[in-house]
Amino acid sequence: MTFSEKLNQLLAQRNMSPADLSRCTGISKAAISRYLADGEPVWAYAVIIADALGVSLDTLAERNVNHTRTVSEILETCSRLNHKGQKKVLDYSQDLVSSGRYSSAEGLEAYEGREHTELRAAGSAG
């Protein structure tokens, strides 16, 4: 299913019009119309649209990537560490991403708003 097909489906499920989505997101009606016709939004707008519809970016983009288990394992492991250990995990993870050798733009974009924030919270807890 394409982005536009999924967006149309989600609007129909929620009895929302393109104008409703425009009002909820602050994205112009013309832009929403383009996305519904067959365009794809920039990442920042996709995040806003997903939030307004109450779905994840993966759902909106019809991605079937399952990073949830890995992220859950990271969070579980971090929760068993003291504050200093959690900070080391966060610092090391950021170094890996910064190196460019281990970063996944798709993974970061898809999970930056949820699990990455949870990992930061776990790193500052304790």
mmCIF file of C-alpha atoms in Angstrom:
data_model
loop_
_atom_site.group_PDB
_atom_site.id
_atom_site.type_symbol
_atom_site.label_atom_id
_atom_site.label_comp_id
_atom_site.label_asym_id
_atom_site.label_seq_id
_atom_site.Cartn_x
_atom_site.Cartn_y
_atom_site.Cartn_z
ATOM 1 C CA MET A 1 0.000 0.000 0.000
ATOM 2 C CA THR A 2 1.389 3.426 -0.878
ATOM 3 C CA PHE A 3 1.629 6.330 1.532
ATOM 4 C CA SER A 4 -1.340 8.051 -0.121
ATOM 5 C CA GLU A 5 -3.462 4.891 0.005
ATOM 6 C CA LYS A 6 -2.675 4.404 3.684
ATOM 7 C CA LEU A 7 -3.383 8.058 4.468
ATOM 8 C CA ASN A 8 -6.732 7.853 2.648
ATOM 9 C CA GLN A 9 -7.557 4.674 4.562
ATOM 10 C CA LEU A 10 -6.696 6.210 7.936
ATOM 11 C CA LEU A 11 -8.748 9.333 7.228
ATOM 12 C CA ALA A 12 -11.733 7.207 6.202
ATOM 13 C CA GLN A 13 -11.432 5.064 9.355
ATOM 14 C CA ARG A 14 -11.502 8.205 11.464
ATOM 15 C CA ASN A 15 -14.240 9.983 9.484
ATOM 16 C CA MET A 16 -11.796 12.828 8.897
ATOM 17 C CA SER A 17 -11.686 15.067 5.871
ATOM 18 C CA PRO A 18 -8.495 16.467 4.372
ATOM 19 C CA ALA A 19 -9.562 19.832 5.800
ATOM 20 C CA ASP A 20 -9.845 18.251 9.277
ATOM 21 C CA LEU A 21 -6.324 16.877 8.968
ATOM 22 C CA SER A 22 -5.079 20.252 7.778
ATOM 23 C CA ARG A 23 -6.620 21.951 10.828
ATOM 24 C CA CYS A 24 -5.188 19.324 13.214
ATOM 25 C CA THR A 25 -1.688 19.500 11.810
ATOM 26 C CA GLY A 26 -1.276 23.031 10.542
ATOM 27 C CA ILE A 27 -0.211 21.579 7.177
ATOM 28 C CA SER A 28 -1.806 23.361 4.219
ATOM 29 C CA LYS A 29 -4.831 21.830 2.517
ATOM 30 C CA ALA A 30 -2.898 21.872 -0.764
ATOM 31 C CA ALA A 31 -0.095 19.798 0.762
ATOM 32 C CA ILE A 32 -2.557 17.327 2.308
ATOM 33 C CA SER A 33 -4.253 17.012 -1.108
ATOM 34 C CA ARG A 34 -0.881 16.213 -2.716
ATOM 35 C CA TYR A 35 -0.183 13.508 -0.129
ATOM 36 C CA LEU A 36 -3.634 12.012 -0.678
ATOM 37 C CA ALA A 37 -3.186 12.050 -4.462
ATOM 38 C CA ASP A 38 0.196 10.321 -4.541
ATOM 39 C CA GLY A 39 2.809 12.558 -2.996
ATOM 40 C CA GLU A 40 4.979 11.826 -0.013
ATOM 41 C CA PRO A 41 5.604 14.350 2.723
ATOM 42 C CA VAL A 42 8.943 15.358 4.119
ATOM 43 C CA TRP A 43 9.817 13.475 7.271
ATOM 44 C CA ALA A 44 8.813 16.281 9.640
ATOM 45 C CA TYR A 45 5.315 16.455 8.127
ATOM 46 C CA ALA A 46 4.976 12.669 8.221
ATOM 47 C CA VAL A 47 5.652 12.795 11.973
ATOM 48 C CA ILE A 48 3.010 15.488 12.460
ATOM 49 C CA ILE A 49 0.474 13.551 10.381
ATOM 50 C CA ALA A 50 1.170 10.289 12.226
ATOM 51 C CA ASP A 51 0.770 12.035 15.585
ATOM 52 C CA ALA A 52 -2.488 13.671 14.496
ATOM 53 C CA LEU A 53 -3.862 10.302 13.385
ATOM 54 C CA GLY A 54 -2.600 8.500 16.482
ATOM 55 C CA VAL A 55 -0.436 6.029 14.585
ATOM 56 C CA SER A 56 3.276 5.284 14.357
ATOM 57 C CA LEU A 57 5.379 6.293 11.388
ATOM 58 C CA ASP A 58 5.734 2.598 10.556
ATOM 59 C CA THR A 59 1.965 2.238 10.380
ATOM 60 C CA LEU A 60 1.577 5.360 8.269
ATOM 61 C CA ALA A 61 4.346 4.287 5.897
ATOM 62 C CA GLU A 62 3.215 0.627 5.899
ATOM 63 C CA ARG A 63 6.595 -0.505 7.157
ATOM 64 C CA ASN A 64 6.831 -3.976 8.587
ATOM 65 C CA VAL A 65 10.134 -3.509 10.329
ATOM 66 C CA ASN A 66 10.268 -5.104 13.748
ATOM 67 C CA HIS A 67 12.789 -3.212 15.827
ATOM 68 C CA THR A 68 10.538 -3.415 18.857
ATOM 69 C CA ARG A 69 12.216 -6.500 20.295
ATOM 70 C CA THR A 70 15.696 -5.025 20.003
ATOM 71 C CA VAL A 71 14.599 -1.721 21.509
ATOM 72 C CA SER A 72 12.790 -3.552 24.322
ATOM 73 C CA GLU A 73 15.931 -5.572 25.050
ATOM 74 C CA ILE A 74 18.011 -2.389 25.187
ATOM 75 C CA LEU A 75 15.533 -0.747 27.550
ATOM 76 C CA GLU A 76 15.362 -3.847 29.736
ATOM 77 C CA THR A 77 19.138 -4.045 29.956
ATOM 78 C CA CYS A 78 19.436 -0.321 30.720
ATOM 79 C CA SER A 79 16.845 -0.572 33.468
ATOM 80 C CA ARG A 80 19.124 -3.015 35.304
ATOM 81 C CA LEU A 81 22.084 -0.633 35.201
ATOM 82 C CA ASN A 82 22.861 2.104 37.680
ATOM 83 C CA HIS A 83 22.883 5.725 36.517
ATOM 84 C CA LYS A 84 26.562 5.643 35.563
ATOM 85 C CA GLY A 85 26.081 2.468 33.509
ATOM 86 C CA GLN A 86 23.022 3.910 31.753
ATOM 87 C CA LYS A 87 24.989 7.040 30.855
ATOM 88 C CA LYS A 88 27.786 4.891 29.394
ATOM 89 C CA VAL A 89 25.293 2.950 27.243
ATOM 90 C CA LEU A 90 23.748 6.175 25.972
ATOM 91 C CA ASP A 91 27.144 7.751 25.263
ATOM 92 C CA TYR A 92 28.381 4.631 23.471
ATOM 93 C CA SER A 93 25.180 4.402 21.404
ATOM 94 C CA GLN A 94 25.510 8.031 20.367
ATOM 95 C CA ASP A 95 29.157 7.433 19.402
ATOM 96 C CA LEU A 96 28.139 4.473 17.223
ATOM 97 C CA VAL A 97 25.535 6.563 15.422
ATOM 98 C CA SER A 98 27.918 9.502 15.032
ATOM 99 C CA SER A 99 30.557 7.282 13.454
ATOM 100 C CA GLY A 100 28.207 6.646 10.519
ATOM 101 C CA ARG A 101 29.227 2.989 10.378
ATOM 102 C CA TYR A 102 26.289 1.755 12.415
ATOM 103 C CA SER A 103 23.598 4.369 11.888
ATOM 104 C CA SER A 104 20.366 3.621 10.132
ATOM 105 C CA ALA A 105 18.589 6.756 8.967
ATOM 106 C CA GLU A 106 15.330 4.844 8.611
ATOM 107 C CA GLY A 107 15.643 3.300 12.046
ATOM 108 C CA LEU A 108 16.469 6.590 13.691
ATOM 109 C CA GLU A 109 13.665 8.447 11.959
ATOM 110 C CA ALA A 110 11.111 5.766 12.760
ATOM 111 C CA TYR A 111 11.985 5.434 16.405
ATOM 112 C CA GLU A 112 13.542 8.746 17.394
ATOM 113 C CA GLY A 113 10.240 10.039 18.740
ATOM 114 C CA ARG A 114 9.407 6.995 20.865
ATOM 115 C CA GLU A 115 12.012 4.446 21.840
ATOM 116 C CA HIS A 116 15.007 6.787 21.570
ATOM 117 C CA THR A 117 13.266 9.140 24.005
ATOM 118 C CA GLU A 118 12.521 6.200 26.299
ATOM 119 C CA LEU A 119 16.181 5.180 26.189
ATOM 120 C CA ARG A 120 17.198 8.733 27.156
ATOM 121 C CA ALA A 121 14.682 8.631 29.990
ATOM 122 C CA ALA A 122 16.068 5.285 31.144
ATOM 123 C CA GLY A 123 19.564 6.784 30.960
ATOM 124 C CA SER A 124 18.596 9.695 33.204
ATOM 125 C CA ALA A 125 16.633 7.570 35.672
ATOM 126 C CA GLY A 126 18.225 6.032 38.710
#
